[in-house]
């Protein structure tokens, strides 16, 4: 009996190791090249649970944006980190604020529809933020705005490393704010039509 027990434990351990290796079979795809929103969505859009509404058109980042992205595709999903910093003219900044403040997404099922609107938050981050995802599915998507320098930082993070030193200025001021229930959090891209039993995404088809 004991022998069978130990064999079972060994099999379970082997399965866990194999599963871990499978989920890490693809190396991280890191880039500091030019920002191309369409390329990101084409390659990773199905895993992001977002159409990156908060991120700007590519022209806005030409010759003036600092861009970094990292994607790690596992067996079930993709962990992603996208950071775009744009130093804008006053006119560009004002136009972007207008665009960001009007972001919305309508989610539909067979019979109903519901529209979510972007959140505006002046306290959680070091800059005023326009938020399209705030923890739902352990994912965050937002734009941080600095009107004094006409600068906007666009951020997408899934399963964020809140202790990563390089990103501290882009993260929430209080690390405790990340200890939340991922399915009671906000996402502009989803809605529950049955009081939280199931969630419908913006791109679900019926």
Coordinates of N, CA and C in Angstrom, one line a residue:
X1 N 0.8 -1.2 0.0 CA 0.0 0.0 0.0 C 0.9 1.3 0.0
X2 N 1.9 1.3 0.9 CA 2.8 2.4 0.9 C 3.5 2.6 -0.4
X3 N 3.9 1.5 -1.0 CA 4.6 1.6 -2.3 C 3.8 2.2 -3.4
X4 N 2.5 1.8 -3.4 CA 1.6 2.5 -4.4 C 1.4 4.0 -4.1
X5 N 1.4 4.3 -2.8 CA 1.2 5.7 -2.4 C 2.4 6.5 -2.9
X6 N 3.6 6.0 -2.7 CA 4.8 6.7 -3.1 C 4.9 6.8 -4.7
X7 N 4.5 5.8 -5.3 CA 4.5 5.8 -6.8 C 3.5 6.9 -7.3
X8 N 2.3 6.9 -6.7 CA 1.3 7.9 -7.1 C 1.9 9.4 -6.9
X9 N 2.6 9.6 -5.7 CA 3.2 10.9 -5.5 C 4.2 11.2 -6.5
X10 N 5.0 10.2 -6.9 CA 6.1 10.4 -7.9 C 5.5 10.8 -9.2
X11 N 4.4 10.1 -9.6 CA 3.7 10.4 -10.9 C 3.2 11.8 -10.9
X12 N 2.5 12.2 -9.8 CA 2.0 13.6 -9.7 C 3.1 14.6 -9.8
X13 N 4.2 14.4 -9.1 CA 5.4 15.3 -9.2 C 5.9 15.4 -10.6
X14 N 6.0 14.3 -11.3 CA 6.5 14.3 -12.7 C 5.5 15.1 -13.6
X15 N 4.2 14.9 -13.4 CA 3.2 15.6 -14.2 C 3.3 17.1 -13.9
X16 N 3.6 17.5 -12.7 CA 3.7 18.9 -12.3 C 4.9 19.5 -13.0
X17 N 6.0 18.8 -13.0 CA 7.2 19.3 -13.7 C 7.0 19.4 -15.2
X18 N 6.4 18.4 -15.7 CA 6.2 18.4 -17.2 C 5.3 19.6 -17.6
X19 N 4.2 19.8 -16.8 CA 3.3 20.9 -17.1 C 4.0 22.2 -17.0
X20 N 4.8 22.4 -16.0 CA 5.6 23.6 -15.8 C 6.4 23.9 -17.0
X21 N 7.1 22.8 -17.5 CA 8.0 23.0 -18.7 C 7.2 23.3 -19.9
X22 N 6.0 22.7 -20.0 CA 5.2 23.0 -21.2 C 4.7 24.4 -21.2
X23 N 4.4 24.9 -20.0 CA 3.9 26.3 -19.9 C 5.0 27.3 -20.2
X24 N 6.3 26.9 -20.0 CA 7.4 27.8 -20.2 C 8.2 27.4 -21.5
X25 N 7.5 26.7 -22.4 CA 8.2 26.2 -23.6 C 8.6 27.3 -24.6
X26 N 7.9 28.4 -24.6 CA 8.1 29.4 -25.5 C 8.9 30.5 -24.8
X27 N 10.1 31.0 -25.4 CA 10.8 32.0 -24.7 C 10.1 33.3 -24.8
X28 N 10.4 34.2 -23.9 CA 9.8 35.6 -23.9 C 10.2 36.3 -25.2
X29 N 9.2 37.0 -25.7 CA 9.4 37.9 -26.9 C 9.5 39.3 -26.4
X30 N 10.7 39.8 -26.3 CA 10.9 41.2 -25.8 C 11.3 42.1 -27.0
X31 N 10.9 43.3 -26.9 CA 11.2 44.3 -28.0 C 11.3 45.7 -27.4
X32 N 12.3 46.4 -28.0 CA 12.4 47.8 -27.8 C 12.3 48.5 -29.1
X33 N 11.8 47.8 -30.1 CA 11.7 48.4 -31.4 C 10.5 49.4 -31.5
X34 N 10.2 49.8 -32.7 CA 9.1 50.8 -32.9 C 7.8 50.2 -32.4
X35 N 6.9 51.0 -32.0 CA 5.6 50.6 -31.5 C 4.7 50.4 -32.7
X36 N 4.1 49.2 -32.8 CA 3.1 48.8 -33.8 C 2.0 48.1 -33.2
X37 N 0.9 48.9 -32.9 CA -0.2 48.4 -32.2 C -0.9 47.2 -33.0
X38 N -1.0 47.4 -34.3 CA -1.7 46.4 -35.1 C -0.9 45.1 -35.1
X39 N 0.4 45.1 -35.1 CA 1.2 43.9 -35.0 C 1.0 43.2 -33.7
X40 N 0.9 43.9 -32.6 CA 0.7 43.3 -31.3 C -0.6 42.6 -31.2
X41 N -1.7 43.3 -31.7 CA -3.0 42.7 -31.7 C -3.1 41.5 -32.6
X42 N -2.5 41.5 -33.8 CA -2.5 40.4 -34.7 C -1.9 39.2 -34.1
X43 N -0.8 39.4 -33.4 CA 0.0 38.2 -32.8 C -0.5 37.8 -31.5
X44 N -0.9 38.7 -30.6 CA -1.3 38.3 -29.3 C -2.7 38.7 -28.8
X45 N -3.5 39.3 -29.7 CA -4.8 39.8 -29.4 C -5.7 38.8 -28.7
X46 N -5.7 37.6 -29.1 CA -6.6 36.6 -28.5 C -6.3 36.3 -27.1
X47 N -5.1 36.6 -26.6 CA -4.7 36.3 -25.2 C -4.7 37.5 -24.3
X48 N -4.8 38.7 -24.9 CA -4.8 39.9 -24.1 C -6.1 40.3 -23.5
X49 N -7.2 39.7 -24.0 CA -8.6 40.1 -23.5 C -8.8 41.6 -23.6
X50 N -8.3 42.2 -24.6 CA -8.3 43.6 -24.8 C -8.0 43.9 -26.3
X51 N -8.6 45.0 -26.8 CA -8.1 45.5 -28.1 C -7.2 46.7 -27.9
X52 N -6.7 46.9 -26.7 CA -5.7 48.0 -26.4 C -6.3 49.3 -26.7
X53 N -7.5 49.6 -26.4 CA -8.2 50.8 -26.6 C -7.5 52.0 -26.1
X54 N -6.8 51.8 -25.0 CA -6.2 53.0 -24.3 C -4.9 53.4 -25.1
X55 N -4.3 52.5 -25.9 CA -3.1 52.8 -26.6 C -3.4 53.7 -27.8
X56 N -2.5 54.6 -28.2 CA -2.8 55.5 -29.3 C -2.5 54.9 -30.7
X57 N -2.8 55.7 -31.7 CA -2.4 55.4 -33.0 C -0.9 55.4 -33.1
X58 N -0.3 54.7 -34.1 CA 1.1 54.6 -34.2 C 1.8 55.9 -34.5
X59 N 1.1 56.7 -35.3 CA 1.7 58.0 -35.7 C 2.0 58.9 -34.5
X60 N 1.3 58.7 -33.4 CA 1.5 59.6 -32.2 C 2.9 59.2 -31.5
X61 N 3.3 58.0 -31.7 CA 4.6 57.6 -31.1 C 5.8 57.7 -32.0
X62 N 5.6 58.2 -33.2 CA 6.7 58.3 -34.1 C 7.7 59.3 -33.7
X63 N 9.0 58.9 -33.6 CA 10.1 59.8 -33.3 C 10.1 60.4 -32.0
X64 N 9.2 60.0 -31.1 CA 9.1 60.7 -29.8 C 8.7 59.7 -28.7
X65 N 8.4 58.5 -29.0 CA 8.0 57.6 -27.9 C 9.1 56.6 -27.5
X66 N 9.0 56.3 -26.2 CA 9.9 55.2 -25.6 C 9.0 54.0 -25.5
X67 N 9.4 52.9 -26.1 CA 8.5 51.7 -26.2 C 9.2 50.5 -25.7
X68 N 8.5 49.7 -24.9 CA 9.1 48.4 -24.4 C 7.9 47.4 -24.4
X69 N 8.2 46.2 -24.8 CA 7.1 45.2 -24.7 C 7.8 43.8 -24.4
X70 N 7.1 43.0 -23.7 CA 7.5 41.7 -23.4 C 6.3 40.7 -23.3
X71 N 6.4 39.6 -24.0 CA 5.3 38.7 -24.1 C 5.9 37.3 -23.8
X72 N 5.2 36.6 -22.9 CA 5.6 35.2 -22.6 C 4.4 34.3 -22.8
X73 N 4.5 33.5 -23.9 CA 3.3 32.6 -24.2 C 3.5 31.3 -23.5
X74 N 2.6 30.9 -22.7 CA 2.6 29.6 -22.0 C 1.6 28.7 -22.7
X75 N 1.3 27.6 -21.9 CA 0.3 26.6 -22.5 C -1.1 27.2 -22.5
X76 N -1.5 28.0 -21.6 CA -2.9 28.5 -21.5 C -3.1 29.9 -21.9
X77 N -2.0 30.8 -21.7 CA -2.2 32.2 -21.9 C -0.9 32.9 -22.2
X78 N -0.9 34.2 -22.3 CA 0.3 35.0 -22.5 C 0.4 36.0 -21.4
X79 N 1.5 36.1 -20.8 CA 1.8 37.1 -19.8 C 2.5 38.3 -20.6
X80 N 2.0 39.5 -20.4 CA 2.4 40.6 -21.3 C 2.8 41.8 -20.4
X81 N 3.7 42.6 -20.9 CA 4.1 43.9 -20.4 C 4.3 44.8 -21.5
X82 N 3.5 45.9 -21.6 CA 3.6 46.8 -22.7 C 3.7 48.2 -22.1
X83 N 4.7 49.0 -22.4 CA 4.9 50.3 -21.8 C 5.3 51.3 -23.0
X84 N 4.5 52.3 -23.2 CA 4.8 53.3 -24.2 C 4.7 54.7 -23.6
X85 N 5.8 55.4 -23.7 CA 5.9 56.7 -23.2 C 5.9 57.7 -24.4
X86 N 5.0 58.6 -24.4 CA 4.9 59.6 -25.5 C 5.1 61.0 -24.9
X87 N 6.0 61.8 -25.5 CA 6.2 63.2 -25.2 C 5.5 64.0 -26.3
X88 N 4.5 64.7 -26.0 CA 3.6 65.2 -27.0 C 3.6 66.8 -27.0
X89 N 3.1 67.3 -28.1 CA 2.9 68.8 -28.1 C 1.6 69.0 -27.3
X90 N 1.4 70.3 -27.0 CA 0.2 70.6 -26.2 C -1.1 70.2 -27.0
X91 N -1.1 70.4 -28.3 CA -2.3 70.1 -29.1 C -2.5 68.6 -29.1
X92 N -1.4 67.8 -29.3 CA -1.5 66.4 -29.3 C -2.0 65.9 -27.9
X93 N -1.4 66.4 -26.9 CA -1.8 66.0 -25.5 C -3.3 66.2 -25.3
X94 N -3.8 67.4 -25.6 CA -5.2 67.8 -25.4 C -6.1 66.8 -26.2
X95 N -5.7 66.5 -27.5 CA -6.5 65.6 -28.3 C -6.5 64.2 -27.7
X96 N -5.4 63.8 -27.1 CA -5.4 62.4 -26.5 C -6.2 62.4 -25.3
X97 N -6.2 63.4 -24.5 CA -7.0 63.5 -23.3 C -8.5 63.4 -23.7
X98 N -8.9 64.1 -24.7 CA -10.3 64.0 -25.2 C -10.6 62.6 -25.7
X99 N -9.7 61.9 -26.4 CA -9.9 60.6 -26.9 C -10.0 59.6 -25.7
X100 N -9.1 59.7 -24.7 CA -9.1 58.8 -23.6 C -10.4 58.9 -22.8
X101 N -10.8 60.1 -22.5 CA -11.9 60.4 -21.7 C -13.2 59.9 -22.3
X102 N -13.2 59.6 -23.6 CA -14.4 59.2 -24.3 C -14.4 57.7 -24.6
X103 N -13.4 56.9 -24.1 CA -13.4 55.5 -24.4 C -14.5 54.8 -23.8
X104 N -15.1 53.8 -24.5 CA -16.1 53.0 -24.0 C -16.1 51.7 -24.8
X105 N -16.9 50.7 -24.3 CA -17.0 49.4 -25.0 C -18.3 48.8 -24.7
X106 N -19.0 48.4 -25.7 CA -20.3 47.8 -25.6 C -20.2 46.3 -25.7
X107 N -20.7 45.6 -24.7 CA -20.6 44.1 -24.7 C -22.0 43.6 -24.9
X108 N -22.1 42.6 -25.8 CA -23.4 42.1 -26.2 C -23.5 40.6 -26.0
X109 N -24.7 40.1 -25.6 CA -25.0 38.7 -25.7 C -26.2 38.5 -26.6
X110 N -26.8 37.4 -26.6 CA -27.9 37.1 -27.5 C -29.0 38.1 -27.4
X111 N -29.3 38.6 -26.2 CA -30.5 39.3 -26.0 C -30.3 40.7 -25.5
X112 N -29.1 41.0 -24.8 CA -28.9 42.2 -24.1 C -27.6 42.8 -24.6
X113 N -27.4 44.0 -24.1 CA -26.1 44.7 -24.3 C -25.8 45.7 -23.2
X114 N -24.6 45.9 -22.9 CA -24.2 46.8 -21.8 C -22.9 47.6 -22.2
X115 N -22.9 48.8 -21.9 CA -21.7 49.7 -22.2 C -21.0 50.1 -21.0
X116 N -19.7 49.7 -21.0 CA -18.7 50.2 -20.0 C -18.0 51.4 -20.4
X117 N -17.6 52.3 -19.5 CA -16.9 53.5 -19.8 C -15.6 53.5 -19.0
X118 N -14.6 54.2 -19.6 CA -13.3 54.3 -19.0 C -13.4 54.9 -17.6
X119 N -12.5 54.5 -16.7 CA -12.5 55.1 -15.4 C -11.4 56.2 -15.3
X120 N -11.7 57.2 -14.6 CA -10.7 58.3 -14.4 C -10.3 58.3 -12.9
X121 N -9.0 58.1 -12.6 CA -8.6 57.9 -11.2 C -7.4 58.9 -11.0
X122 N -7.6 59.7 -10.0 CA -6.5 60.7 -9.7 C -5.7 60.4 -8.4
X123 N -6.0 59.3 -7.8 CA -5.4 59.0 -6.5 C -4.5 57.7 -6.5
X124 N -4.8 56.7 -7.3 CA -4.2 55.4 -7.1 C -2.7 55.4 -7.6
X125 N -2.5 56.2 -8.7 CA -1.2 56.2 -9.3 C -0.5 57.6 -9.1
X126 N 0.7 57.7 -9.5 CA 1.5 58.9 -9.3 C 1.1 60.0 -10.3
X127 N 0.3 59.6 -11.3 CA -0.3 60.6 -12.2 C -1.8 60.3 -12.4
X128 N -2.6 61.3 -12.8 CA -4.0 61.0 -13.1 C -4.0 59.9 -14.2
X129 N -5.0 58.9 -14.0 CA -5.0 57.8 -14.9 C -6.4 57.5 -15.5
X130 N -6.3 57.2 -16.8 CA -7.5 56.7 -17.5 C -7.4 55.2 -17.6
X131 N -8.3 54.5 -17.0 CA -8.2 53.0 -16.8 C -9.3 52.3 -17.5
X132 N -8.8 51.3 -18.3 CA -9.7 50.4 -19.0 C -9.7 49.0 -18.4
X133 N -8.7 48.6 -17.7 CA -8.7 47.3 -17.0 C -8.0 47.6 -15.6
X134 N -8.7 47.2 -14.5 CA -8.1 47.5 -13.2 C -8.1 46.2 -12.4
X135 N -7.4 45.2 -12.9 CA -7.2 44.0 -12.1 C -8.0 42.8 -12.5
X136 N -9.0 43.0 -13.4 CA -9.8 41.9 -13.9 C -8.9 40.9 -14.6
X137 N -8.9 39.6 -14.1 CA -8.1 38.6 -14.7 C -6.6 38.9 -14.5
X138 N -6.3 39.5 -13.3 CA -4.9 39.9 -13.0 C -4.3 40.7 -14.1
X139 N -5.0 41.6 -14.7 CA -4.6 42.4 -15.8 C -4.9 43.9 -15.6
X140 N -4.0 44.8 -16.1 CA -4.1 46.2 -15.9 C -3.8 46.9 -17.2
X141 N -4.7 47.8 -17.5 CA -4.5 48.6 -18.8 C -4.9 50.1 -18.5
X142 N -4.0 51.0 -18.7 CA -4.3 52.4 -18.3 C -3.3 53.4 -19.0
X143 N -3.7 54.6 -19.0 CA -2.8 55.7 -19.5 C -2.6 56.7 -18.3
X144 N -1.4 57.0 -18.0 CA -1.0 57.9 -17.0 C -0.7 59.3 -17.7
X145 N -1.3 60.3 -17.2 CA -1.2 61.6 -17.9 C -0.4 62.7 -17.0
X146 N 0.5 63.3 -17.7 CA 1.3 64.4 -17.0 C 1.1 65.7 -17.8
X147 N 0.2 66.5 -17.4 CA -0.1 67.7 -18.1 C 1.0 68.8 -18.0
X148 N 1.8 68.7 -17.0 CA 2.9 69.7 -16.9 C 4.0 69.5 -17.9
X149 N 4.1 68.3 -18.4 CA 5.1 68.0 -19.4 C 4.5 67.4 -20.7
X150 N 3.2 67.5 -20.8 CA 2.5 67.0 -22.0 C 3.0 65.6 -22.3
X151 N 3.0 64.7 -21.3 CA 3.5 63.4 -21.5 C 2.4 62.4 -21.1
X152 N 2.3 61.3 -21.8 CA 1.4 60.2 -21.5 C 2.1 58.9 -21.5
X153 N 1.9 58.1 -20.4 CA 2.5 56.8 -20.3 C 1.4 55.8 -20.5
X154 N 1.4 55.0 -21.5 CA 0.4 53.9 -21.8 C 1.0 52.6 -21.3
X155 N 0.1 51.9 -20.5 CA 0.6 50.7 -19.8 C -0.4 49.5 -20.0
X156 N 0.1 48.4 -20.3 CA -0.6 47.1 -20.2 C 0.2 46.1 -19.4
X157 N -0.3 45.5 -18.4 CA 0.4 44.5 -17.6 C -0.5 43.4 -17.2
X158 N -0.1 42.2 -17.4 CA -0.8 41.0 -16.9 C 0.1 40.3 -15.9
X159 N -0.5 40.0 -14.8 CA 0.2 39.4 -13.6 C 1.5 40.2 -13.3
X160 N 1.3 41.5 -13.0 CA 2.4 42.4 -12.9 C 3.4 42.1 -11.8
X161 N 4.6 42.3 -12.0 CA 5.6 42.2 -10.9 C 5.7 43.6 -10.3
X162 N 5.0 43.7 -9.1 CA 4.8 45.0 -8.5 C 6.1 45.4 -7.8
X163 N 7.1 44.5 -7.7 CA 8.4 44.9 -7.1 C 9.5 45.1 -8.1
X164 N 9.1 45.1 -9.4 CA 10.1 45.4 -10.5 C 10.5 46.9 -10.4
X165 N 11.7 47.1 -10.1 CA 12.2 48.5 -9.8 C 12.0 49.4 -10.9
X166 N 12.2 49.0 -12.2 CA 12.1 49.9 -13.3 C 10.7 50.4 -13.5
X167 N 9.7 49.7 -13.0 CA 8.3 50.1 -13.3 C 7.6 50.8 -12.1
X168 N 8.3 51.1 -11.0 CA 7.7 51.6 -9.9 C 6.9 52.9 -10.1
X169 N 7.5 53.8 -11.0 CA 6.8 55.0 -11.3 C 5.5 54.9 -12.0
X170 N 5.3 53.7 -12.7 CA 4.1 53.4 -13.4 C 3.1 52.6 -12.7
X171 N 3.4 52.1 -11.5 CA 2.5 51.2 -10.8 C 1.7 52.0 -9.7
X172 N 0.8 51.3 -9.1 CA 0.0 52.0 -8.1 C 0.9 52.3 -6.9
X173 N 0.5 53.4 -6.2 CA 1.3 53.8 -5.1 C 1.3 52.9 -3.9
X174 N 0.2 52.2 -3.7 CA 0.1 51.2 -2.6 C 0.0 49.8 -3.1
X175 N 1.1 49.0 -2.9 CA 1.1 47.6 -3.4 C -0.1 46.8 -2.9
X176 N -0.7 47.1 -1.8 CA -1.8 46.4 -1.3 C -3.0 46.5 -2.2
X177 N -3.0 47.5 -3.1 CA -4.1 47.6 -4.0 C -4.2 46.5 -5.0
X178 N -3.1 45.8 -5.1 CA -3.0 44.7 -6.1 C -3.6 43.3 -5.5
X179 N -3.8 43.3 -4.2 CA -4.4 42.1 -3.5 C -5.9 42.2 -3.6
X180 N -6.4 41.9 -4.7 CA -7.9 42.0 -4.9 C -8.4 40.8 -5.6
X181 N -9.7 40.6 -5.6 CA -10.4 39.5 -6.3 C -10.4 39.9 -7.7
X182 N -9.7 39.1 -8.6 CA -9.6 39.4 -10.0 C -10.9 39.4 -10.7
X183 N -11.9 38.7 -10.2 CA -13.2 38.7 -11.0 C -14.3 39.6 -10.3
X184 N -13.9 40.4 -9.4 CA -14.8 41.5 -8.9 C -14.2 42.8 -9.3
X185 N -13.2 42.8 -10.1 CA -12.5 44.0 -10.5 C -13.0 44.5 -11.8
X186 N -12.6 45.7 -12.2 CA -13.1 46.4 -13.4 C -12.3 46.0 -14.7
X187 N -13.1 45.8 -15.7 CA -12.6 45.7 -17.1 C -13.6 46.3 -18.0
X188 N -13.2 47.3 -18.8 CA -14.1 47.9 -19.8 C -14.6 46.9 -20.8
X189 N -13.8 45.8 -20.9 CA -14.0 44.8 -22.0 C -14.9 43.6 -21.7
X190 N -15.5 43.6 -20.5 CA -16.3 42.4 -20.1 C -17.5 42.9 -19.3
X191 N -18.5 42.0 -19.3 CA -19.7 42.3 -18.5 C -20.4 41.0 -18.1
X192 N -21.0 40.9 -17.0 CA -21.7 39.7 -16.6 C -23.2 40.0 -16.7
X193 N -23.9 39.2 -17.4 CA -25.4 39.4 -17.6 C -26.1 38.5 -16.6
X194 N -25.4 37.7 -15.8 CA -26.1 36.8 -14.8 C -25.5 37.0 -13.4
X195 N -25.2 38.2 -13.0 CA -24.7 38.6 -11.7 C -23.4 37.8 -11.3
X196 N -22.5 37.8 -12.2 CA -21.2 37.3 -11.9 C -21.0 35.8 -12.1
X197 N -22.0 35.1 -12.5 CA -21.8 33.6 -12.8 C -20.9 33.4 -14.0
X198 N -21.1 34.1 -15.0 CA -20.3 34.0 -16.2 C -20.0 35.4 -16.7
X199 N -19.0 35.5 -17.6 CA -18.6 36.8 -18.1 C -18.6 36.8 -19.6
X200 N -19.1 37.9 -20.2 CA -19.1 38.0 -21.7 C -18.1 39.0 -22.1
X201 N -17.2 38.7 -23.0 CA -16.2 39.6 -23.5 C -16.7 40.4 -24.7
X202 N -16.0 41.5 -24.9 CA -16.4 42.4 -26.0 C -16.4 41.8 -27.4
X203 N -15.5 40.8 -27.6 CA -15.4 40.2 -28.9 C -16.1 38.8 -29.0
X204 N -16.9 38.4 -28.0 CA -17.6 37.2 -28.1 C -18.7 37.3 -29.2
X205 N -18.8 36.2 -30.0 CA -19.7 36.2 -31.1 C -20.9 35.3 -30.8
X206 N -22.1 35.8 -31.3 CA -23.3 35.0 -31.1 C -24.0 34.8 -32.5

